[in-house]
Short mmCIF file of C-alpha atoms and ligand atoms in Angstrom, two decimals:
data_model
loop_
_atom_site.label_atom_id
_atom_site.label_comp_id
_atom_site.label_asym_id
_atom_site.label_seq_id
_atom_site.Cartn_x
_atom_site.Cartn_y
_atom_site.Cartn_z
CA UNK Y 1 118.26 83.77 98.10
CA UNK Y 2 118.57 86.97 100.55
CA UNK Y 3 116.01 89.86 99.47
CA UNK Y 4 118.02 93.65 99.35
CA UNK Y 5 116.30 95.68 101.08
CA UNK Y 6 114.29 97.95 97.92
CA UNK Y 7 114.65 102.02 97.76
CA UNK Y 8 111.76 104.16 96.15
CA UNK Y 9 113.75 107.46 94.28
CA UNK Y 10 111.44 110.67 93.16
CA UNK Y 11 113.14 113.62 91.64
CA UNK Y 12 111.95 114.89 88.29
CA UNK Y 13 115.07 115.89 87.25
CA UNK Y 14 116.66 111.92 85.57
CA UNK Y 15 120.07 112.82 86.61
CA UNK Y 16 120.14 113.69 89.54
CA UNK Y 17 117.52 110.09 90.20
CA UNK Y 18 120.56 108.30 87.94
CA UNK Y 19 122.60 110.07 90.35
CA UNK Y 20 120.78 108.05 93.27
CA UNK Y 21 119.87 104.75 91.75
CA UNK Y 22 123.56 104.56 90.99
CA UNK Y 23 124.27 105.14 95.06
CA UNK Y 24 122.30 102.95 95.95
CA UNK Y 25 123.46 99.67 93.59
CA UNK Y 26 126.92 100.35 95.19
CA UNK Y 27 124.67 101.20 98.63
CA UNK Y 28 122.97 96.91 97.40
CA UNK Y 29 120.14 98.61 98.84
CA UNK Y 30 116.90 97.47 95.29
CA UNK Y 31 116.59 101.01 93.47
CA UNK Y 32 113.17 101.57 91.69
CA UNK Y 33 113.66 105.57 90.34
CA UNK Y 34 110.05 107.65 89.17
CA UNK Y 35 109.49 110.89 88.76
CA UNK Y 36 106.94 112.51 89.96
CA UNK Y 37 104.85 111.48 93.12
CA UNK Y 38 101.73 109.80 91.72
CA UNK Y 39 104.39 107.28 90.23
CA UNK Y 40 106.14 106.78 93.06
CA UNK Y 41 102.32 106.47 94.89
CA UNK Y 42 101.41 103.49 92.24
CA UNK Y 43 105.08 101.93 94.00
CA UNK Y 44 104.61 102.14 96.00
CA UNK Y 45 100.85 99.81 96.22
CA UNK Y 46 103.27 97.63 94.53
CA UNK Y 47 104.29 96.21 97.39
CA UNK Y 48 107.20 96.28 100.37
CA UNK Y 49 109.03 99.01 99.81
CA UNK Y 50 112.15 100.32 102.55
CA UNK Y 51 112.97 103.71 102.10
CA UNK Y 52 111.51 106.79 100.04
CA UNK Y 53 114.17 108.73 99.21
CA UNK Y 54 112.56 112.02 96.99
CA UNK Y 55 113.06 115.11 96.05
CA UNK Y 56 110.41 118.10 97.84
CA UNK Y 57 110.14 120.60 94.03
CA UNK Y 58 108.95 118.63 91.52
CA UNK Y 59 105.64 119.85 88.64
CA UNK Y 60 102.36 118.86 89.49
CA UNK Y 61 102.10 116.87 93.17
CA UNK Y 62 104.62 118.17 95.73
CA UNK Y 63 107.44 116.17 97.88
CA UNK Y 64 105.75 118.06 100.68
CA UNK Y 65 103.28 115.76 99.88
CA UNK Y 66 104.85 113.03 99.31
CA UNK Y 67 106.12 112.45 102.25
CA UNK Y 68 101.76 113.35 104.13
CA UNK Y 69 100.63 110.58 101.84
CA UNK Y 70 103.34 107.87 102.86
CA UNK Y 71 102.48 108.98 106.75
CA UNK Y 72 99.85 108.33 106.22
CA UNK Y 73 99.48 104.81 104.33
CA UNK Y 74 102.51 103.49 105.02
CA UNK Y 75 103.58 104.75 107.83
CA UNK Y 76 106.73 101.73 108.80
CA UNK Y 77 108.03 103.82 105.79
CA UNK Y 78 110.70 106.10 106.32
CA UNK Y 79 111.45 108.71 104.55
CA UNK Y 80 114.31 110.51 103.41
CA UNK Y 81 114.37 114.54 101.90
CA UNK Y 82 116.29 116.20 99.76
CA UNK Y 83 116.55 119.12 98.88
CA UNK Y 84 117.60 121.71 96.39
CA UNK Y 85 116.55 124.26 98.15
CA UNK Y 86 117.66 125.19 101.83
CA UNK Y 87 115.14 126.36 103.27
CA UNK Y 88 114.03 126.35 106.74
CA UNK Y 89 110.50 126.35 106.91
CA UNK Y 90 110.13 123.35 104.93
CA UNK Y 91 112.51 121.29 106.62
CA UNK Y 92 110.53 122.11 109.76
CA UNK Y 93 107.63 121.14 107.53
CA UNK Y 94 108.78 117.59 105.98
CA UNK Y 95 109.80 116.66 109.26
CA UNK Y 96 106.53 117.41 110.83
CA UNK Y 97 104.90 115.60 108.52
CA UNK Y 98 107.34 112.28 109.82
CA UNK Y 99 110.25 112.41 106.67
CA UNK Y 100 113.04 111.27 109.26
CA UNK Y 101 115.73 112.80 107.43
CA UNK Y 102 116.34 116.56 105.37
CA UNK Y 103 119.59 116.48 103.12
CA UNK Y 104 120.80 119.70 101.01
CA UNK Y 105 121.74 119.07 97.09
CA UNK Y 106 124.13 119.01 96.13
CA UNK Y 107 124.46 114.79 99.01
CA UNK Y 108 128.32 113.22 98.09
CA UNK Y 109 127.63 109.60 98.28
CA UNK Y 110 129.03 109.66 101.69
CA UNK Y 111 126.73 112.35 103.48
CA UNK Y 112 123.12 109.92 101.54
CA UNK Y 113 125.28 106.19 102.57
CA UNK Y 114 125.38 106.67 106.24
CA UNK Y 115 122.08 108.85 106.48
CA UNK Y 116 120.82 105.16 105.34
CA UNK Y 117 122.16 102.80 106.97
CA UNK Y 118 120.95 105.43 110.10
CA UNK Y 119 117.32 104.87 109.10
CA UNK Y 120 117.11 101.05 107.61
CA UNK Y 121 119.03 100.86 111.24
CA UNK Y 122 115.65 101.00 112.55
CA UNK Y 123 113.80 99.75 109.18
CA UNK Y 124 115.23 95.97 108.81
CA UNK Y 125 113.14 92.81 106.60
CA UNK Y 126 111.79 91.35 110.68
CA UNK Y 127 110.17 95.04 111.19
CA UNK Y 128 108.27 95.07 107.60
CA UNK Y 129 106.39 91.34 108.31
CA UNK Y 130 106.86 90.99 111.89
CA UNK Y 131 102.08 90.69 111.88
CA UNK Y 132 101.87 88.61 108.94
CA UNK Y 133 102.04 84.31 109.64
CA UNK Y 134 103.05 82.49 107.34
CA UNK Y 135 105.03 82.80 103.87
CA UNK Y 136 106.52 85.85 104.01
CA UNK Y 137 105.98 87.54 100.87
CA UNK Y 138 109.69 88.86 98.54
CA UNK Y 139 108.33 90.87 95.97
CA UNK Y 140 110.95 90.43 92.37
CA UNK Y 141 110.21 94.00 91.47
CA UNK Y 142 106.40 94.32 93.16
CA UNK Y 143 105.66 90.86 92.25
CA UNK Y 144 105.26 88.71 94.54
CA UNK Y 145 105.21 85.54 93.64
CA UNK Y 146 108.73 81.88 93.95
CA UNK Y 147 107.38 79.21 92.02
CA UNK Y 148 109.92 78.29 89.49
CA UNK Y 149 107.45 79.46 86.68
CA UNK Y 150 107.86 82.87 87.98
CA UNK Y 151 111.12 82.61 88.68
CA UNK Y 152 111.37 81.56 85.50
CA UNK Y 153 109.28 84.72 84.07
CA UNK Y 154 111.70 87.60 86.78
CA UNK Y 155 114.94 86.01 84.93
CA UNK Y 156 113.88 87.59 82.06
CA UNK Y 157 112.55 90.10 83.13
CA UNK Y 158 116.41 91.33 85.01
CA UNK Y 159 117.09 89.86 81.81
CA UNK Y 160 115.75 92.59 79.65
CA UNK Y 161 114.62 95.36 80.85
CA UNK Y 162 117.41 97.40 80.30
CA UNK Y 163 117.62 96.59 76.61
CA UNK Y 164 115.05 97.89 74.15
CA UNK Y 165 113.59 94.40 72.94
CA UNK Y 166 109.62 94.64 72.29
CA UNK Y 167 107.85 91.65 74.61
CA UNK Y 168 105.54 90.55 74.02
CA UNK Y 169 103.17 89.61 77.68
CA UNK Y 170 100.72 86.27 77.61
CA UNK Y 171 98.37 85.06 80.36
CA UNK Y 172 95.09 84.43 81.34
CA UNK Y 173 92.70 87.66 82.64
CA UNK Y 174 94.21 88.75 85.99
CA UNK Y 175 97.08 86.99 85.79
CA UNK Y 176 99.15 90.32 85.70
CA UNK Y 177 100.09 90.98 82.55
CA UNK Y 178 100.51 94.65 83.26
CA UNK Y 179 101.72 94.45 86.97
CA UNK Y 180 105.09 93.35 84.23
CA UNK Y 181 105.10 96.39 82.32
CA UNK Y 182 105.09 98.70 84.63
CA UNK Y 183 108.29 95.98 86.91
CA UNK Y 184 109.85 96.40 83.33
CA UNK Y 185 109.50 99.94 82.86
CA UNK Y 186 110.08 101.54 86.96
CA UNK Y 187 113.07 99.22 86.68
CA UNK Y 188 114.16 100.77 83.06
CA UNK Y 189 117.00 102.76 82.52
CA UNK Y 190 113.39 104.49 81.00
CA UNK Y 191 112.06 105.13 83.76
CA UNK Y 192 112.09 108.85 84.51
CA UNK Y 193 110.24 109.02 80.81
CA UNK Y 194 106.43 108.61 80.64
CA UNK Y 195 104.92 105.34 81.28
CA UNK Y 196 101.54 105.28 79.17
CA UNK Y 197 99.22 102.42 78.40
CA UNK Y 198 97.00 101.95 76.03
CA UNK Y 199 93.49 99.78 75.51
CA UNK Y 200 93.49 98.73 72.37
CA UNK Y 201 90.38 97.31 74.11
CA UNK Y 202 88.62 100.04 74.94
CA UNK Y 203 88.86 102.47 71.78
CA UNK Y 204 86.78 102.69 69.74
CA UNK Y 205 88.97 101.16 65.95
CA UNK Y 206 88.06 104.00 64.61
CA UNK Y 207 89.51 106.06 67.11
CA UNK Y 208 92.54 103.98 67.42
CA UNK Y 209 94.84 104.59 64.91
CA UNK Y 210 94.64 108.82 65.95
CA UNK Y 211 94.99 107.55 69.59
CA UNK Y 212 98.17 105.93 68.82
CA UNK Y 213 99.52 107.99 66.27
CA UNK Y 214 97.27 111.97 65.67
CA UNK Y 215 96.49 113.29 63.54
CA UNK Y 216 96.57 116.35 62.27
CA UNK Y 217 94.58 119.29 61.26
CA UNK Y 218 91.29 118.52 58.99
CA UNK Y 219 92.50 114.42 59.23
CA UNK Y 220 88.45 114.50 59.79
CA UNK Y 221 85.35 115.51 60.67
CA UNK Y 222 86.44 117.68 64.50
CA UNK Y 223 89.78 117.39 63.51
CA UNK Y 224 90.83 121.65 64.41
CA UNK Y 225 93.77 121.33 65.62
CA UNK Y 226 96.91 118.96 65.85
CA UNK Y 227 96.82 116.55 68.29
CA UNK Y 228 99.45 114.19 69.97
CA UNK Y 229 98.85 110.80 69.74
CA UNK Y 230 100.17 107.93 72.94
CA UNK Y 231 103.29 107.15 70.78
CA UNK Y 232 104.27 111.12 69.60
CA UNK Y 233 103.83 110.92 74.43
CA UNK Y 234 105.79 108.43 75.52
CA UNK Y 235 109.14 109.28 73.94
CA UNK Y 236 111.85 108.03 75.43
CA UNK Y 237 109.32 105.87 77.61
CA UNK Y 238 107.25 102.22 76.80
CA UNK Y 239 104.06 102.73 75.77
CA UNK Y 240 102.22 99.58 77.10
CA UNK Y 241 100.10 98.24 74.45
CA UNK Y 242 97.39 96.35 76.20
CA UNK Y 243 94.56 93.82 73.69
CA UNK Y 244 96.87 94.33 70.88
CA UNK Y 245 94.79 91.76 69.36
CA UNK Y 246 91.79 94.39 68.35
CA UNK Y 247 94.45 96.96 66.64
CA UNK Y 248 93.00 96.76 62.86
CA UNK Y 249 94.93 96.86 60.19
CA UNK Y 250 95.85 99.97 59.68
CA UNK Y 251 96.38 99.86 62.83
CA UNK Y 252 99.26 96.85 62.51
CA UNK Y 253 100.48 98.52 59.51
CA UNK Y 254 101.69 101.43 62.06
CA UNK Y 255 103.06 99.82 64.49
CA UNK Y 256 105.41 97.55 62.56
CA UNK Y 257 106.47 100.00 60.27
CA UNK Y 258 107.36 101.75 64.23
CA UNK Y 259 108.25 99.34 65.50
CA UNK Y 260 110.45 98.38 62.18
CA UNK Y 261 111.83 101.47 61.17
CA UNK Y 262 111.50 103.32 64.19
CA UNK Y 263 108.91 106.37 62.98
CA UNK Y 264 105.17 107.42 61.99
CA UNK Y 265 102.69 109.70 60.56
CA UNK Y 266 99.64 110.91 62.28
CA UNK Y 267 96.88 110.46 60.54
CA UNK Y 268 96.15 112.37 57.55
CA UNK Y 269 99.86 113.47 57.73
CA UNK Y 270 102.63 112.95 55.39
CA UNK Y 271 106.02 113.94 57.20
CA UNK Y 272 107.70 110.59 59.29
CA UNK Y 273 108.47 111.24 62.34
CA UNK Y 274 110.55 109.51 64.20
CA UNK Y 275 110.44 107.75 67.75
CA UNK Y 276 112.45 106.41 70.69
CA UNK Y 277 109.52 104.12 72.60
CA UNK Y 278 109.69 100.94 73.97
CA UNK Y 279 106.91 98.39 73.13
CA UNK Y 280 105.86 96.21 75.09
CA UNK Y 281 101.98 94.27 74.97
CA UNK Y 282 99.34 92.53 76.36
CA UNK Y 283 96.92 90.50 74.61
CA UNK Y 284 94.74 86.81 76.86
CA UNK Y 285 93.12 86.00 72.40
CA UNK Y 286 95.71 83.76 71.57
CA UNK Y 287 97.55 85.90 69.17
CA UNK Y 288 99.35 82.14 67.26
CA UNK Y 289 96.02 81.05 66.84
CA UNK Y 290 95.50 84.85 64.57
CA UNK Y 291 97.90 84.76 62.86
CA UNK Y 292 96.78 81.63 61.59
CA UNK Y 293 94.17 81.79 60.76
CA UNK Y 294 95.19 86.45 59.48
CA UNK Y 295 93.41 89.18 61.24
CA UNK Y 296 97.00 89.31 63.00
CA UNK Y 297 99.81 90.13 60.77
CA UNK Y 298 102.88 87.83 60.78
CA UNK Y 299 105.52 90.50 60.58
CA UNK Y 300 103.67 92.44 63.53
CA UNK Y 301 103.78 89.78 65.60
CA UNK Y 302 107.14 88.10 65.35
CA UNK Y 303 108.12 92.56 66.21
CA UNK Y 304 105.78 92.49 69.16
CA UNK Y 305 106.59 89.11 70.49
CA UNK Y 306 110.81 88.80 70.65
CA UNK Y 307 110.56 89.11 74.49
CA UNK Y 308 108.41 86.64 75.45
CA UNK Y 309 107.04 86.96 78.98
CA UNK Y 310 104.46 83.87 79.43
CA UNK Y 311 102.47 84.43 82.86
CA UNK Y 312 100.40 81.39 84.03
CA UNK Y 313 97.58 80.95 85.66
CA UNK Y 314 97.78 81.46 88.91
CA UNK Y 315 96.12 77.12 89.82
CA UNK Y 316 99.82 76.12 87.14
CA UNK Y 317 101.28 78.06 90.75
CA UNK Y 318 99.92 77.12 93.49
CA UNK Y 319 102.87 77.70 95.90
CA UNK Y 320 102.16 81.65 94.67
CA UNK Y 321 98.52 81.59 96.16
CA UNK Y 322 99.66 81.34 100.33
CA UNK Y 323 102.05 84.81 99.28
CA UNK Y 324 99.50 85.83 97.18
CA UNK Y 325 96.94 85.86 100.97
CA UNK Y 326 99.55 87.22 103.35
CA UNK Y 327 100.56 89.51 101.53
CA UNK Y 328 97.29 91.51 99.82
CA UNK Y 329 96.34 90.26 103.67
CA UNK Y 330 99.37 92.81 104.79
CA UNK Y 331 98.35 95.53 102.54
CA UNK Y 332 94.37 95.60 102.68
CA UNK Y 333 94.36 95.55 106.80
CA UNK Y 334 97.23 98.13 107.24
CA UNK Y 335 95.41 100.44 104.94
CA UNK Y 336 92.10 100.12 107.06
CA UNK Y 337 94.29 100.55 110.09
CA UNK Y 338 93.99 96.81 111.72
CA UNK Y 339 95.48 94.31 112.73
CA UNK Y 340 96.06 91.22 109.64
CA UNK Y 341 93.64 88.39 109.06
CA UNK Y 342 94.65 84.85 111.24
CA UNK Y 343 94.14 82.39 108.64
CA UNK Y 344 94.14 79.25 109.08
CA UNK Y 345 95.47 75.85 107.72
CA UNK Y 346 92.15 74.56 106.82
CA UNK Y 347 91.14 77.54 104.88
CA UNK Y 348 94.74 78.47 103.62
CA UNK Y 349 94.35 74.92 102.11
CA UNK Y 350 91.12 75.15 100.42
CA UNK Y 351 91.87 78.34 98.97
CA UNK Y 352 95.15 77.55 97.74
CA UNK Y 353 93.46 74.44 95.44
CA UNK Y 354 90.19 76.46 94.54
CA UNK Y 355 91.29 76.58 90.44
CA UNK Y 356 91.00 80.68 91.03
CA UNK Y 357 89.68 81.43 87.28
CA UNK Y 358 89.97 85.49 87.55
CA UNK Y 359 93.55 84.66 88.35
CA UNK Y 360 95.01 87.94 91.69
CA UNK Y 361 92.78 89.79 90.24
CA UNK Y 362 90.59 87.24 92.06
CA UNK Y 363 91.97 86.48 94.92
CA UNK Y 364 93.40 90.16 95.43
CA UNK Y 365 89.43 91.40 95.62
CA UNK Y 366 88.61 87.72 97.24
CA UNK Y 367 90.90 88.93 99.82
CA UNK Y 368 89.97 92.59 99.90
CA UNK Y 369 86.91 91.62 100.27
CA UNK Y 370 87.47 89.29 103.67
CA UNK Y 371 89.03 91.84 105.02
CA UNK Y 372 86.17 94.25 104.94
CA UNK Y 373 84.42 92.06 106.38
CA UNK Y 374 85.77 90.55 109.25
CA UNK Y 375 87.45 91.27 112.31
CA UNK Y 376 90.52 89.24 113.65
CA UNK Y 377 90.22 85.18 111.97
CA UNK Y 378 89.10 83.55 108.96
CA UNK Y 379 86.88 80.42 109.82
CA UNK Y 380 85.51 78.05 106.94
CA UNK Y 381 82.37 79.52 107.23
CA UNK Y 382 83.38 83.00 105.74
CA UNK Y 383 84.17 80.65 102.12
CA UNK Y 384 81.75 80.09 99.12
CA UNK Y 385 80.35 76.99 98.17
CA UNK Y 386 83.43 77.15 95.43
CA UNK Y 387 86.40 77.37 96.95
CA UNK Y 388 85.21 75.04 100.43
CA UNK Y 389 84.26 72.33 97.54
CA UNK Y 390 88.59 72.29 95.66
CA UNK Y 391 89.09 71.59 99.20
CA UNK Y 392 90.45 68.23 99.12
CA UNK Y 393 88.83 66.62 102.29
CA UNK Y 394 85.27 67.39 101.77
CA UNK Y 395 85.54 66.68 97.74
CA UNK Y 396 86.08 62.71 98.26
CA UNK Y 397 89.08 64.02 96.02
CA UNK Y 398 91.57 61.78 98.58
CA UNK Y 399 91.58 57.84 98.32
CA UNK Y 400 91.43 57.52 102.81
CA UNK Y 401 88.14 56.20 103.27
CA UNK Y 402 86.57 55.37 100.26
CA UNK Y 403 85.79 51.56 99.94
CA UNK Y 404 86.32 50.77 96.13
CA UNK Y 405 88.43 52.39 93.14
CA UNK Y 406 86.57 55.04 91.19
CA UNK Y 407 86.54 54.23 87.47
CA UNK Y 408 87.73 57.09 85.62
CA UNK Y 409 84.10 58.59 83.97
CA UNK Y 410 83.07 59.15 87.12
CA UNK Y 411 86.81 60.95 88.43
CA UNK Y 412 85.69 62.56 85.74
CA UNK Y 413 82.52 63.67 85.81
CA UNK Y 414 83.60 65.23 89.15
CA UNK Y 415 86.59 67.00 88.22
CA UNK Y 416 84.26 68.60 85.74
CA UNK Y 417 81.62 69.61 87.35
CA UNK Y 418 84.09 70.76 90.72
CA UNK Y 419 86.00 72.62 87.43
CA UNK Y 420 82.57 73.86 86.22
CA UNK Y 421 81.12 75.51 89.71
CA UNK Y 422 83.89 77.09 90.18
CA UNK Y 423 84.41 78.16 86.95
CA UNK Y 424 80.89 79.75 87.90
CA UNK Y 425 79.49 77.77 84.71
CA UNK Y 426 81.33 79.93 83.26
CA UNK Y 427 82.24 77.37 80.48
CA UNK Y 428 84.36 78.52 78.28
CA UNK Y 429 86.09 79.41 81.53
CA UNK Y 430 85.53 75.99 82.63
CA UNK Y 431 86.80 74.74 79.04
CA UNK Y 432 90.03 76.39 78.76
CA UNK Y 433 90.67 75.29 82.58
CA UNK Y 434 90.42 72.24 81.27
CA UNK Y 435 92.55 71.91 78.65
CA UNK Y 436 89.82 71.05 76.00
CA UNK Y 437 87.29 72.74 74.03
CA UNK Y 438 83.89 73.56 74.33
CA UNK Y 439 82.72 71.46 72.75
CA UNK Y 440 84.06 68.51 73.39
CA UNK Y 441 82.62 69.69 77.68
CA UNK Y 442 79.33 70.62 75.73
CA UNK Y 443 79.54 67.10 74.77
CA UNK Y 444 80.90 65.66 78.36
CA UNK Y 445 78.13 67.26 79.88
CA UNK Y 446 74.97 65.51 77.63
N1 LIG F 501 102.71 88.40 91.02
C1 LIG F 501 101.95 89.57 91.45
N2 LIG F 501 102.16 90.53 92.62
C2 LIG F 501 101.62 91.10 93.72
N3 LIG F 501 99.92 91.60 92.39
C3 LIG F 501 100.09 91.34 91.38
C4 LIG F 501 100.74 89.92 90.73
N4 LIG F 501 100.26 89.34 89.38
C5 LIG F 501 98.92 90.87 89.38
N5 LIG F 501 98.28 91.43 90.72
C6 LIG F 501 97.73 92.42 90.78
O1 LIG F 501 96.73 92.22 90.72
C7 LIG F 501 95.33 92.43 89.46
C8 LIG F 501 95.57 92.30 88.52
O2 LIG F 501 96.62 91.96 87.52
P1 LIG F 501 96.70 93.42 85.73
O3 LIG F 501 95.93 93.99 85.73
O4 LIG F 501 98.52 93.35 85.65
O5 LIG F 501 96.92 91.74 85.52
P2 LIG F 501 95.98 91.80 83.45
O6 LIG F 501 97.13 89.73 84.10
O7 LIG F 501 96.63 92.82 82.54
O8 LIG F 501 94.72 91.33 83.81
P3 LIG F 501 93.77 91.46 82.07
O9 LIG F 501 93.70 90.85 80.92
O10 LIG F 501 91.53 91.49 82.65
O11 LIG F 501 93.92 93.12 81.82
C9 LIG F 501 96.48 94.52 89.93
O12 LIG F 501 95.60 94.43 90.76
C10 LIG F 501 97.43 93.29 90.08
O13 LIG F 501 98.35 94.92 91.65
MG1 LIG F 502 95.67 94.62 82.18
#
């Protein structure tokens, strides 16, 4: 599969973004769109972007600041500026900050094409990947992975990004549920409207309803004015309901109505409001189980779960591990202005064999720490015992050199110990990895 260069489009005008997106598609580039600088930076952090095309005059943070930020943090990414106000002073300024081209609206497709070709000619894929050894991370919508399981995830994302189907993203902690939700939004035709993430587990029960749906003046003590909630704020865009399993019965009832009737009522209010919001939910609790025990409404579950995207734990897609390691190694090294660390094959093997109970988040933090602590190369001694243990060469898991076949009980014992070690003695986590319940694990440990 040949990877198309990706281009990040930043403009506060929805129409302009749409136009640019069409031009980019026509040129065989993969466009990402955002309508403000803060989101643009979030997209840049997510993974390689080959070109940025930005407007200058935008509310809040200006395009000039974005140009400066990119020059500092992503010096290899060329920036093309398109502005509505021809202003020599501003043009000189952004070119000094690092922009490579300056175009004035209205731009024709031909003008744009020639500018993009000129710029990308100096920024080929080889260029981006030049100092990273091993497999190169080719991100799909900013998400890294080449395993068949992730290919399947990408396929579903591709099919569903532009329809308004609700999506439930499931998977263990740190598998990338929020990244997937963001990627779907920023690659959808809603990308210029807000993406809002609400952590239903972090908002106290009695507040969640008013945070989501808003409240009217006098709805409760302290409600001195009418206040909009996340649903109103995300109008036209996407609402990401994280840890949806924490929603109370009252919230669940209102969510059902929001999905079914596309209507909400503020807390304390009587009038229904129409809302146009795409819902993406996530949970690392087992919602099926919650439905079975009656703590989560079945009707709501089916409504939210029209499309299910399951993110497998990292230990079930080990071919993604070296890709992710190289990606974060390159990213954090670049942030610190140094060359990526060399990672010898032996070390890479050990990291691949490790079970990563905290999934991609744990891997990202680990590599970040190494980049801070080490120069040049990583050695076996830099790995904590838990990771060295996972290395098949050292764990005795190899049949070679062992003069007798071990019994099933011995293998089981050793495997349980290894998993426990890798899960930092967290029995719940270990049981989850082993695919048994805690009670069974406790019995086996005895
Ligand atoms: N496939 C991926 N490619 C690149 N980065 C990833 C990928 N998956 C996860 N990450 C990174 O790993 C970290 C954790 O991801 P995220 O927050 O999406 O996990 P999560 O599933 O929502 O976890 P939790 O259940 O704990 O909230 C983030 O920094 C994210 O950018
Ligand atoms: Mg999350």
